[in-house]
Amino acid sequence: MSTLPVLAGAIIMGDLIAALLFLRLWRRVNDRLFLFFSGAFALMALHQGILAAADIPHEERSWVYLIRLVAFSLIILAILLKNTESRGNDRE
């Protein structure tokens, strides 16, 4: 029995837990940075789930890689928006 499905399941579980924790932080603090991070981790869990279910040998050559690209783009966008938002508040 291969350990790869077990590891994929552990990664999916970790990503979903991170997504739920960030979602809870967003509801508590109401900062959209946490909402973006929650969405990014949910996309990473989806990405890993598709990879595990479809058994894609070369991830970088498939359309599934675009899900990871969107997830990391969400993280970068969240950081950029947070930085520009805090600079705008400093001017007041």
PDB file of N, CA and C in Angstrom:
ATOM      1  N   MET A   1       0.842  -1.186   0.000  1.00  0.00           N
ATOM      2  CA  MET A   1       0.000   0.000   0.000  1.00  0.00           C
ATOM      3  C   MET A   1       0.884   1.244   0.000  1.00  0.00           C
ATOM      4  N   SER A   2       0.569   2.159  -0.861  1.00  0.00           N
ATOM      5  CA  SER A   2       1.339   3.387  -0.991  1.00  0.00           C
ATOM      6  C   SER A   2       0.937   4.389   0.086  1.00  0.00           C
ATOM      7  N   THR A   3       1.908   5.170   0.558  1.00  0.00           N
ATOM      8  CA  THR A   3       1.620   6.180   1.579  1.00  0.00           C
ATOM      9  C   THR A   3       1.202   7.513   0.969  1.00  0.00           C
ATOM     10  N   LEU A   4       1.277   7.638  -0.354  1.00  0.00           N
ATOM     11  CA  LEU A   4       0.929   8.913  -0.979  1.00  0.00           C
ATOM     12  C   LEU A   4      -0.518   9.333  -0.746  1.00  0.00           C
ATOM     13  N   PRO A   5      -1.507   8.449  -0.833  1.00  0.00           N
ATOM     14  CA  PRO A   5      -2.880   8.893  -0.529  1.00  0.00           C
ATOM     15  C   PRO A   5      -3.043   9.356   0.918  1.00  0.00           C
ATOM     16  N   VAL A   6      -2.329   8.715   1.838  1.00  0.00           N
ATOM     17  CA  VAL A   6      -2.398   9.118   3.239  1.00  0.00           C
ATOM     18  C   VAL A   6      -1.803  10.507   3.407  1.00  0.00           C
ATOM     19  N   LEU A   7      -0.678  10.761   2.770  1.00  0.00           N
ATOM     20  CA  LEU A   7      -0.052  12.077   2.852  1.00  0.00           C
ATOM     21  C   LEU A   7      -0.922  13.143   2.179  1.00  0.00           C
ATOM     22  N   ALA A   8      -1.528  12.794   1.053  1.00  0.00           N
ATOM     23  CA  ALA A   8      -2.426  13.740   0.380  1.00  0.00           C
ATOM     24  C   ALA A   8      -3.607  14.077   1.282  1.00  0.00           C
ATOM     25  N   GLY A   9      -4.146  13.084   1.956  1.00  0.00           N
ATOM     26  CA  GLY A   9      -5.246  13.328   2.883  1.00  0.00           C
ATOM     27  C   GLY A   9      -4.833  14.219   4.045  1.00  0.00           C
ATOM     28  N   ALA A  10      -3.621  14.020   4.546  1.00  0.00           N
ATOM     29  CA  ALA A  10      -3.128  14.860   5.636  1.00  0.00           C
ATOM     30  C   ALA A  10      -2.937  16.304   5.174  1.00  0.00           C
ATOM     31  N   ILE A  11      -2.456  16.488   3.962  1.00  0.00           N
ATOM     32  CA  ILE A  11      -2.278  17.837   3.421  1.00  0.00           C
ATOM     33  C   ILE A  11      -3.638  18.510   3.225  1.00  0.00           C
ATOM     34  N   ILE A  12      -4.594  17.774   2.698  1.00  0.00           N
ATOM     35  CA  ILE A  12      -5.941  18.314   2.508  1.00  0.00           C
ATOM     36  C   ILE A  12      -6.534  18.718   3.856  1.00  0.00           C
ATOM     37  N   MET A  13      -6.395  17.851   4.854  1.00  0.00           N
ATOM     38  CA  MET A  13      -6.926  18.157   6.168  1.00  0.00           C
ATOM     39  C   MET A  13      -6.261  19.409   6.754  1.00  0.00           C
ATOM     40  N   GLY A  14      -4.948  19.522   6.611  1.00  0.00           N
ATOM     41  CA  GLY A  14      -4.243  20.701   7.113  1.00  0.00           C
ATOM     42  C   GLY A  14      -4.684  21.974   6.415  1.00  0.00           C
ATOM     43  N   ASP A  15      -4.851  21.898   5.108  1.00  0.00           N
ATOM     44  CA  ASP A  15      -5.321  23.068   4.358  1.00  0.00           C
ATOM     45  C   ASP A  15      -6.735  23.470   4.774  1.00  0.00           C
ATOM     46  N   LEU A  16      -7.609  22.490   4.968  1.00  0.00           N
ATOM     47  CA  LEU A  16      -8.981  22.805   5.373  1.00  0.00           C
ATOM     48  C   LEU A  16      -9.041  23.376   6.787  1.00  0.00           C
ATOM     49  N   ILE A  17      -8.202  22.863   7.683  1.00  0.00           N
ATOM     50  CA  ILE A  17      -8.157  23.408   9.038  1.00  0.00           C
ATOM     51  C   ILE A  17      -7.665  24.850   9.007  1.00  0.00           C
ATOM     52  N   ALA A  18      -6.629  25.109   8.209  1.00  0.00           N
ATOM     53  CA  ALA A  18      -6.132  26.483   8.080  1.00  0.00           C
ATOM     54  C   ALA A  18      -7.207  27.393   7.500  1.00  0.00           C
ATOM     55  N   ALA A  19      -7.945  26.906   6.497  1.00  0.00           N
ATOM     56  CA  ALA A  19      -9.020  27.705   5.899  1.00  0.00           C
ATOM     57  C   ALA A  19     -10.095  28.027   6.925  1.00  0.00           C
ATOM     58  N   LEU A  20     -10.463  27.043   7.731  1.00  0.00           N
ATOM     59  CA  LEU A  20     -11.488  27.287   8.747  1.00  0.00           C
ATOM     60  C   LEU A  20     -11.002  28.237   9.842  1.00  0.00           C
ATOM     61  N   LEU A  21      -9.747  28.115  10.232  1.00  0.00           N
ATOM     62  CA  LEU A  21      -9.205  29.030  11.244  1.00  0.00           C
ATOM     63  C   LEU A  21      -9.166  30.466  10.731  1.00  0.00           C
ATOM     64  N   PHE A  22      -8.738  30.645   9.488  1.00  0.00           N
ATOM     65  CA  PHE A  22      -8.729  31.988   8.914  1.00  0.00           C
ATOM     66  C   PHE A  22     -10.147  32.529   8.742  1.00  0.00           C
ATOM     67  N   LEU A  23     -11.093  31.655   8.411  1.00  0.00           N
ATOM     68  CA  LEU A  23     -12.481  32.081   8.294  1.00  0.00           C
ATOM     69  C   LEU A  23     -13.022  32.533   9.651  1.00  0.00           C
ATOM     70  N   ARG A  24     -12.672  31.813  10.704  1.00  0.00           N
ATOM     71  CA  ARG A  24     -13.096  32.208  12.043  1.00  0.00           C
ATOM     72  C   ARG A  24     -12.464  33.542  12.452  1.00  0.00           C
ATOM     73  N   LEU A  25     -11.191  33.732  12.111  1.00  0.00           N
ATOM     74  CA  LEU A  25     -10.547  35.011  12.397  1.00  0.00           C
ATOM     75  C   LEU A  25     -11.212  36.148  11.634  1.00  0.00           C
ATOM     76  N   TRP A  26     -11.583  35.887  10.387  1.00  0.00           N
ATOM     77  CA  TRP A  26     -12.254  36.916   9.588  1.00  0.00           C
ATOM     78  C   TRP A  26     -13.585  37.311  10.229  1.00  0.00           C
ATOM     79  N   ARG A  27     -14.337  36.332  10.700  1.00  0.00           N
ATOM     80  CA  ARG A  27     -15.626  36.638  11.329  1.00  0.00           C
ATOM     81  C   ARG A  27     -15.439  37.415  12.629  1.00  0.00           C
ATOM     82  N   ARG A  28     -14.355  37.131  13.337  1.00  0.00           N
ATOM     83  CA  ARG A  28     -14.112  37.799  14.607  1.00  0.00           C
ATOM     84  C   ARG A  28     -13.581  39.219  14.415  1.00  0.00           C
ATOM     85  N   VAL A  29     -12.605  39.384  13.495  1.00  0.00           N
ATOM     86  CA  VAL A  29     -11.915  40.662  13.324  1.00  0.00           C
ATOM     87  C   VAL A  29     -12.503  41.482  12.184  1.00  0.00           C
ATOM     88  N   ASN A  30     -13.143  40.823  11.227  1.00  0.00           N
ATOM     89  CA  ASN A  30     -13.713  41.453  10.038  1.00  0.00           C
ATOM     90  C   ASN A  30     -12.641  42.134   9.176  1.00  0.00           C
ATOM     91  N   ASP A  31     -11.517  41.464   9.024  1.00  0.00           N
ATOM     92  CA  ASP A  31     -10.430  41.938   8.169  1.00  0.00           C
ATOM     93  C   ASP A  31     -10.383  41.035   6.941  1.00  0.00           C
ATOM     94  N   ARG A  32     -10.503  41.631   5.771  1.00  0.00           N
ATOM     95  CA  ARG A  32     -10.602  40.811   4.552  1.00  0.00           C
ATOM     96  C   ARG A  32      -9.316  40.051   4.238  1.00  0.00           C
ATOM     97  N   LEU A  33      -8.198  40.400   4.862  1.00  0.00           N
ATOM     98  CA  LEU A  33      -6.961  39.634   4.698  1.00  0.00           C
ATOM     99  C   LEU A  33      -7.200  38.179   5.077  1.00  0.00           C
ATOM    100  N   PHE A  34      -7.908  37.963   6.188  1.00  0.00           N
ATOM    101  CA  PHE A  34      -8.183  36.607   6.644  1.00  0.00           C
ATOM    102  C   PHE A  34      -9.152  35.876   5.713  1.00  0.00           C
ATOM    103  N   LEU A  35     -10.070  36.612   5.125  1.00  0.00           N
ATOM    104  CA  LEU A  35     -10.995  36.002   4.165  1.00  0.00           C
ATOM    105  C   LEU A  35     -10.247  35.529   2.922  1.00  0.00           C
ATOM    106  N   PHE A  36      -9.326  36.341   2.436  1.00  0.00           N
ATOM    107  CA  PHE A  36      -8.531  35.961   1.275  1.00  0.00           C
ATOM    108  C   PHE A  36      -7.659  34.737   1.593  1.00  0.00           C
ATOM    109  N   PHE A  37      -7.055  34.717   2.777  1.00  0.00           N
ATOM    110  CA  PHE A  37      -6.238  33.582   3.167  1.00  0.00           C
ATOM    111  C   PHE A  37      -7.080  32.320   3.298  1.00  0.00           C
ATOM    112  N   SER A  38      -8.284  32.451   3.839  1.00  0.00           N
ATOM    113  CA  SER A  38      -9.179  31.308   3.954  1.00  0.00           C
ATOM    114  C   SER A  38      -9.522  30.745   2.573  1.00  0.00           C
ATOM    115  N   GLY A  39      -9.828  31.622   1.637  1.00  0.00           N
ATOM    116  CA  GLY A  39     -10.119  31.177   0.271  1.00  0.00           C
ATOM    117  C   GLY A  39      -8.929  30.516  -0.392  1.00  0.00           C
ATOM    118  N   ALA A  40      -7.735  31.061  -0.134  1.00  0.00           N
ATOM    119  CA  ALA A  40      -6.532  30.489  -0.730  1.00  0.00           C
ATOM    120  C   ALA A  40      -6.276  29.082  -0.198  1.00  0.00           C
ATOM    121  N   PHE A  41      -6.437  28.887   1.098  1.00  0.00           N
ATOM    122  CA  PHE A  41      -6.215  27.553   1.661  1.00  0.00           C
ATOM    123  C   PHE A  41      -7.302  26.572   1.226  1.00  0.00           C
ATOM    124  N   ALA A  42      -8.523  27.044   1.045  1.00  0.00           N
ATOM    125  CA  ALA A  42      -9.574  26.166   0.520  1.00  0.00           C
ATOM    126  C   ALA A  42      -9.249  25.736  -0.911  1.00  0.00           C
ATOM    127  N   LEU A  43      -8.723  26.659  -1.710  1.00  0.00           N
ATOM    128  CA  LEU A  43      -8.307  26.304  -3.076  1.00  0.00           C
ATOM    129  C   LEU A  43      -7.142  25.322  -3.068  1.00  0.00           C
ATOM    130  N   MET A  44      -6.228  25.495  -2.123  1.00  0.00           N
ATOM    131  CA  MET A  44      -5.108  24.547  -2.032  1.00  0.00           C
ATOM    132  C   MET A  44      -5.604  23.150  -1.661  1.00  0.00           C
ATOM    133  N   ALA A  45      -6.617  23.072  -0.784  1.00  0.00           N
ATOM    134  CA  ALA A  45      -7.196  21.772  -0.436  1.00  0.00           C
ATOM    135  C   ALA A  45      -7.883  21.151  -1.656  1.00  0.00           C
ATOM    136  N   LEU A  46      -8.602  21.974  -2.415  1.00  0.00           N
ATOM    137  CA  LEU A  46      -9.246  21.489  -3.639  1.00  0.00           C
ATOM    138  C   LEU A  46      -8.199  20.988  -4.630  1.00  0.00           C
ATOM    139  N   HIS A  47      -7.134  21.749  -4.780  1.00  0.00           N
ATOM    140  CA  HIS A  47      -6.046  21.372  -5.684  1.00  0.00           C
ATOM    141  C   HIS A  47      -5.466  20.011  -5.305  1.00  0.00           C
ATOM    142  N   GLN A  48      -5.171  19.832  -4.019  1.00  0.00           N
ATOM    143  CA  GLN A  48      -4.586  18.573  -3.564  1.00  0.00           C
ATOM    144  C   GLN A  48      -5.577  17.425  -3.717  1.00  0.00           C
ATOM    145  N   GLY A  49      -6.856  17.695  -3.478  1.00  0.00           N
ATOM    146  CA  GLY A  49      -7.874  16.659  -3.632  1.00  0.00           C
ATOM    147  C   GLY A  49      -8.010  16.186  -5.069  1.00  0.00           C
ATOM    148  N   ILE A  50      -7.971  17.139  -5.997  1.00  0.00           N
ATOM    149  CA  ILE A  50      -8.056  16.762  -7.410  1.00  0.00           C
ATOM    150  C   ILE A  50      -6.826  15.970  -7.818  1.00  0.00           C
ATOM    151  N   LEU A  51      -5.655  16.396  -7.347  1.00  0.00           N
ATOM    152  CA  LEU A  51      -4.435  15.659  -7.673  1.00  0.00           C
ATOM    153  C   LEU A  51      -4.489  14.230  -7.145  1.00  0.00           C
ATOM    154  N   ALA A  52      -4.983  14.069  -5.928  1.00  0.00           N
ATOM    155  CA  ALA A  52      -5.048  12.731  -5.335  1.00  0.00           C
ATOM    156  C   ALA A  52      -6.089  11.858  -6.037  1.00  0.00           C
ATOM    157  N   ALA A  53      -7.229  12.440  -6.379  1.00  0.00           N
ATOM    158  CA  ALA A  53      -8.308  11.662  -6.991  1.00  0.00           C
ATOM    159  C   ALA A  53      -8.014  11.312  -8.451  1.00  0.00           C
ATOM    160  N   ALA A  54      -7.404  12.244  -9.175  1.00  0.00           N
ATOM    161  CA  ALA A  54      -7.185  12.030 -10.603  1.00  0.00           C
ATOM    162  C   ALA A  54      -5.865  11.316 -10.894  1.00  0.00           C
ATOM    163  N   ASP A  55      -4.996  11.244  -9.898  1.00  0.00           N
ATOM    164  CA  ASP A  55      -3.686  10.600 -10.058  1.00  0.00           C
ATOM    165  C   ASP A  55      -2.929  11.180 -11.258  1.00  0.00           C
ATOM    166  N   ILE A  56      -2.752  12.487 -11.239  1.00  0.00           N
ATOM    167  CA  ILE A  56      -2.062  13.200 -12.318  1.00  0.00           C
ATOM    168  C   ILE A  56      -0.554  13.093 -12.094  1.00  0.00           C
ATOM    169  N   PRO A  57       0.180  12.519 -13.042  1.00  0.00           N
ATOM    170  CA  PRO A  57       1.609  12.286 -12.818  1.00  0.00           C
ATOM    171  C   PRO A  57       2.470  13.555 -12.868  1.00  0.00           C
ATOM    172  N   HIS A  58       2.161  14.472 -13.765  1.00  0.00           N
ATOM    173  CA  HIS A  58       2.948  15.694 -13.910  1.00  0.00           C
ATOM    174  C   HIS A  58       2.045  16.888 -13.657  1.00  0.00           C
ATOM    175  N   GLU A  59       2.037  17.321 -12.410  1.00  0.00           N
ATOM    176  CA  GLU A  59       1.143  18.400 -11.999  1.00  0.00           C
ATOM    177  C   GLU A  59       1.375  19.678 -12.786  1.00  0.00           C
ATOM    178  N   GLU A  60       2.627  20.012 -13.036  1.00  0.00           N
ATOM    179  CA  GLU A  60       2.941  21.284 -13.699  1.00  0.00           C
ATOM    180  C   GLU A  60       2.503  21.320 -15.164  1.00  0.00           C
ATOM    181  N   ARG A  61       2.129  20.206 -15.715  1.00  0.00           N
ATOM    182  CA  ARG A  61       1.698  20.149 -17.113  1.00  0.00           C
ATOM    183  C   ARG A  61       0.175  20.093 -17.260  1.00  0.00           C
ATOM    184  N   SER A  62      -0.545  20.172 -16.175  1.00  0.00           N
ATOM    185  CA  SER A  62      -1.999  20.016 -16.265  1.00  0.00           C
ATOM    186  C   SER A  62      -2.711  21.309 -15.890  1.00  0.00           C
ATOM    187  N   TRP A  63      -3.999  21.349 -16.139  1.00  0.00           N
ATOM    188  CA  TRP A  63      -4.825  22.508 -15.821  1.00  0.00           C
ATOM    189  C   TRP A  63      -4.997  22.681 -14.323  1.00  0.00           C
ATOM    190  N   VAL A  64      -4.761  21.621 -13.544  1.00  0.00           N
ATOM    191  CA  VAL A  64      -4.933  21.675 -12.096  1.00  0.00           C
ATOM    192  C   VAL A  64      -3.954  22.670 -11.467  1.00  0.00           C
ATOM    193  N   TYR A  65      -2.835  22.869 -12.119  1.00  0.00           N
ATOM    194  CA  TYR A  65      -1.833  23.795 -11.601  1.00  0.00           C
ATOM    195  C   TYR A  65      -2.385  25.219 -11.528  1.00  0.00           C
ATOM    196  N   LEU A  66      -3.354  25.542 -12.375  1.00  0.00           N
ATOM    197  CA  LEU A  66      -3.957  26.877 -12.356  1.00  0.00           C
ATOM    198  C   LEU A  66      -4.684  27.165 -11.045  1.00  0.00           C
ATOM    199  N   ILE A  67      -5.207  26.126 -10.386  1.00  0.00           N
ATOM    200  CA  ILE A  67      -5.861  26.313  -9.089  1.00  0.00           C
ATOM    201  C   ILE A  67      -4.836  26.798  -8.065  1.00  0.00           C
ATOM    202  N   ARG A  68      -3.657  26.204  -8.075  1.00  0.00           N
ATOM    203  CA  ARG A  68      -2.592  26.638  -7.165  1.00  0.00           C
ATOM    204  C   ARG A  68      -2.161  28.062  -7.489  1.00  0.00           C
ATOM    205  N   LEU A  69      -2.101  28.385  -8.770  1.00  0.00           N
ATOM    206  CA  LEU A  69      -1.736  29.738  -9.182  1.00  0.00           C
ATOM    207  C   LEU A  69      -2.738  30.761  -8.658  1.00  0.00           C
ATOM    208  N   VAL A  70      -4.025  30.444  -8.747  1.00  0.00           N
ATOM    209  CA  VAL A  70      -5.064  31.345  -8.237  1.00  0.00           C
ATOM    210  C   VAL A  70      -4.943  31.483  -6.717  1.00  0.00           C
ATOM    211  N   ALA A  71      -4.659  30.392  -6.027  1.00  0.00           N
ATOM    212  CA  ALA A  71      -4.528  30.438  -4.568  1.00  0.00           C
ATOM    213  C   ALA A  71      -3.378  31.355  -4.146  1.00  0.00           C
ATOM    214  N   PHE A  72      -2.227  31.206  -4.776  1.00  0.00           N
ATOM    215  CA  PHE A  72      -1.094  32.062  -4.424  1.00  0.00           C
ATOM    216  C   PHE A  72      -1.329  33.501  -4.872  1.00  0.00           C
ATOM    217  N   SER A  73      -2.050  33.682  -5.958  1.00  0.00           N
ATOM    218  CA  SER A  73      -2.396  35.043  -6.387  1.00  0.00           C
ATOM    219  C   SER A  73      -3.316  35.719  -5.374  1.00  0.00           C
ATOM    220  N   LEU A  74      -4.225  34.947  -4.781  1.00  0.00           N
ATOM    221  CA  LEU A  74      -5.090  35.487  -3.732  1.00  0.00           C
ATOM    222  C   LEU A  74      -4.275  35.953  -2.527  1.00  0.00           C
ATOM    223  N   ILE A  75      -3.274  35.173  -2.154  1.00  0.00           N
ATOM    224  CA  ILE A  75      -2.427  35.545  -1.022  1.00  0.00           C
ATOM    225  C   ILE A  75      -1.656  36.824  -1.336  1.00  0.00           C
ATOM    226  N   ILE A  76      -1.091  36.904  -2.520  1.00  0.00           N
ATOM    227  CA  ILE A  76      -0.347  38.113  -2.905  1.00  0.00           C
ATOM    228  C   ILE A  76      -1.273  39.321  -2.956  1.00  0.00           C
ATOM    229  N   LEU A  77      -2.464  39.154  -3.523  1.00  0.00           N
ATOM    230  CA  LEU A  77      -3.425  40.249  -3.590  1.00  0.00           C
ATOM    231  C   LEU A  77      -3.836  40.707  -2.194  1.00  0.00           C
ATOM    232  N   ALA A  78      -4.054  39.764  -1.291  1.00  0.00           N
ATOM    233  CA  ALA A  78      -4.444  40.115   0.073  1.00  0.00           C
ATOM    234  C   ALA A  78      -3.358  40.931   0.763  1.00  0.00           C
ATOM    235  N   ILE A  79      -2.110  40.541   0.590  1.00  0.00           N
ATOM    236  CA  ILE A  79      -1.001  41.266   1.208  1.00  0.00           C
ATOM    237  C   ILE A  79      -0.871  42.655   0.605  1.00  0.00           C
ATOM    238  N   LEU A  80      -0.986  42.749  -0.714  1.00  0.00           N
ATOM    239  CA  LEU A  80      -0.893  44.063  -1.356  1.00  0.00           C
ATOM    240  C   LEU A  80      -2.026  44.987  -0.917  1.00  0.00           C
ATOM    241  N   LEU A  81      -3.244  44.463  -0.851  1.00  0.00           N
ATOM    242  CA  LEU A  81      -4.375  45.277  -0.409  1.00  0.00           C
ATOM    243  C   LEU A  81      -4.214  45.715   1.043  1.00  0.00           C
ATOM    244  N   LYS A  82      -3.705  44.826   1.873  1.00  0.00           N
ATOM    245  CA  LYS A  82      -3.498  45.175   3.282  1.00  0.00           C
ATOM    246  C   LYS A  82      -2.441  46.259   3.414  1.00  0.00           C
ATOM    247  N   ASN A  83      -1.371  46.173   2.636  1.00  0.00           N
ATOM    248  CA  ASN A  83      -0.315  47.183   2.702  1.00  0.00           C
ATOM    249  C   ASN A  83      -0.792  48.532   2.189  1.00  0.00           C
ATOM    250  N   THR A  84      -1.542  48.557   1.109  1.00  0.00           N
ATOM    251  CA  THR A  84      -2.033  49.834   0.599  1.00  0.00           C
ATOM    252  C   THR A  84      -3.117  50.404   1.516  1.00  0.00           C
ATOM    253  N   GLU A  85      -3.884  49.555   2.153  1.00  0.00           N
ATOM    254  CA  GLU A  85      -4.911  50.002   3.088  1.00  0.00           C
ATOM    255  C   GLU A  85      -4.280  50.648   4.320  1.00  0.00           C
ATOM    256  N   SER A  86      -3.223  50.048   4.844  1.00  0.00           N
ATOM    257  CA  SER A  86      -2.580  50.613   6.030  1.00  0.00           C
ATOM    258  C   SER A  86      -1.852  51.910   5.701  1.00  0.00           C
ATOM    259  N   ARG A  87      -1.327  52.047   4.515  1.00  0.00           N
ATOM    260  CA  ARG A  87      -0.681  53.307   4.104  1.00  0.00           C
ATOM    261  C   ARG A  87      -1.713  54.417   3.949  1.00  0.00           C
ATOM    262  N   GLY A  88      -2.904  54.062   3.482  1.00  0.00           N
ATOM    263  CA  GLY A  88      -3.971  55.050   3.335  1.00  0.00           C
ATOM    264  C   GLY A  88      -4.444  55.553   4.686  1.00  0.00           C
ATOM    265  N   ASN A  89      -4.446  54.695   5.699  1.00  0.00           N
ATOM    266  CA  ASN A  89      -4.863  55.099   7.039  1.00  0.00           C
ATOM    267  C   ASN A  89      -3.807  55.962   7.721  1.00  0.00           C
ATOM    268  N   ASP A  90      -2.531  55.802   7.350  1.00  0.00           N
ATOM    269  CA  ASP A  90      -1.467  56.598   7.939  1.00  0.00           C
ATOM    270  C   ASP A  90      -1.538  58.062   7.518  1.00  0.00           C
ATOM    271  N   ARG A  91      -2.087  58.326   6.358  1.00  0.00           N
ATOM    272  CA  ARG A  91      -2.146  59.688   5.819  1.00  0.00           C
ATOM    273  C   ARG A  91      -3.198  60.553   6.521  1.00  0.00           C
ATOM    274  N   GLU A  92      -4.152  59.905   7.133  1.00  0.00           N
ATOM    275  CA  GLU A  92      -5.260  60.653   7.759  1.00  0.00           C
ATOM    276  C   GLU A  92      -4.866  61.252   9.084  1.00  0.00           C
TER     277      GLU A  92
END
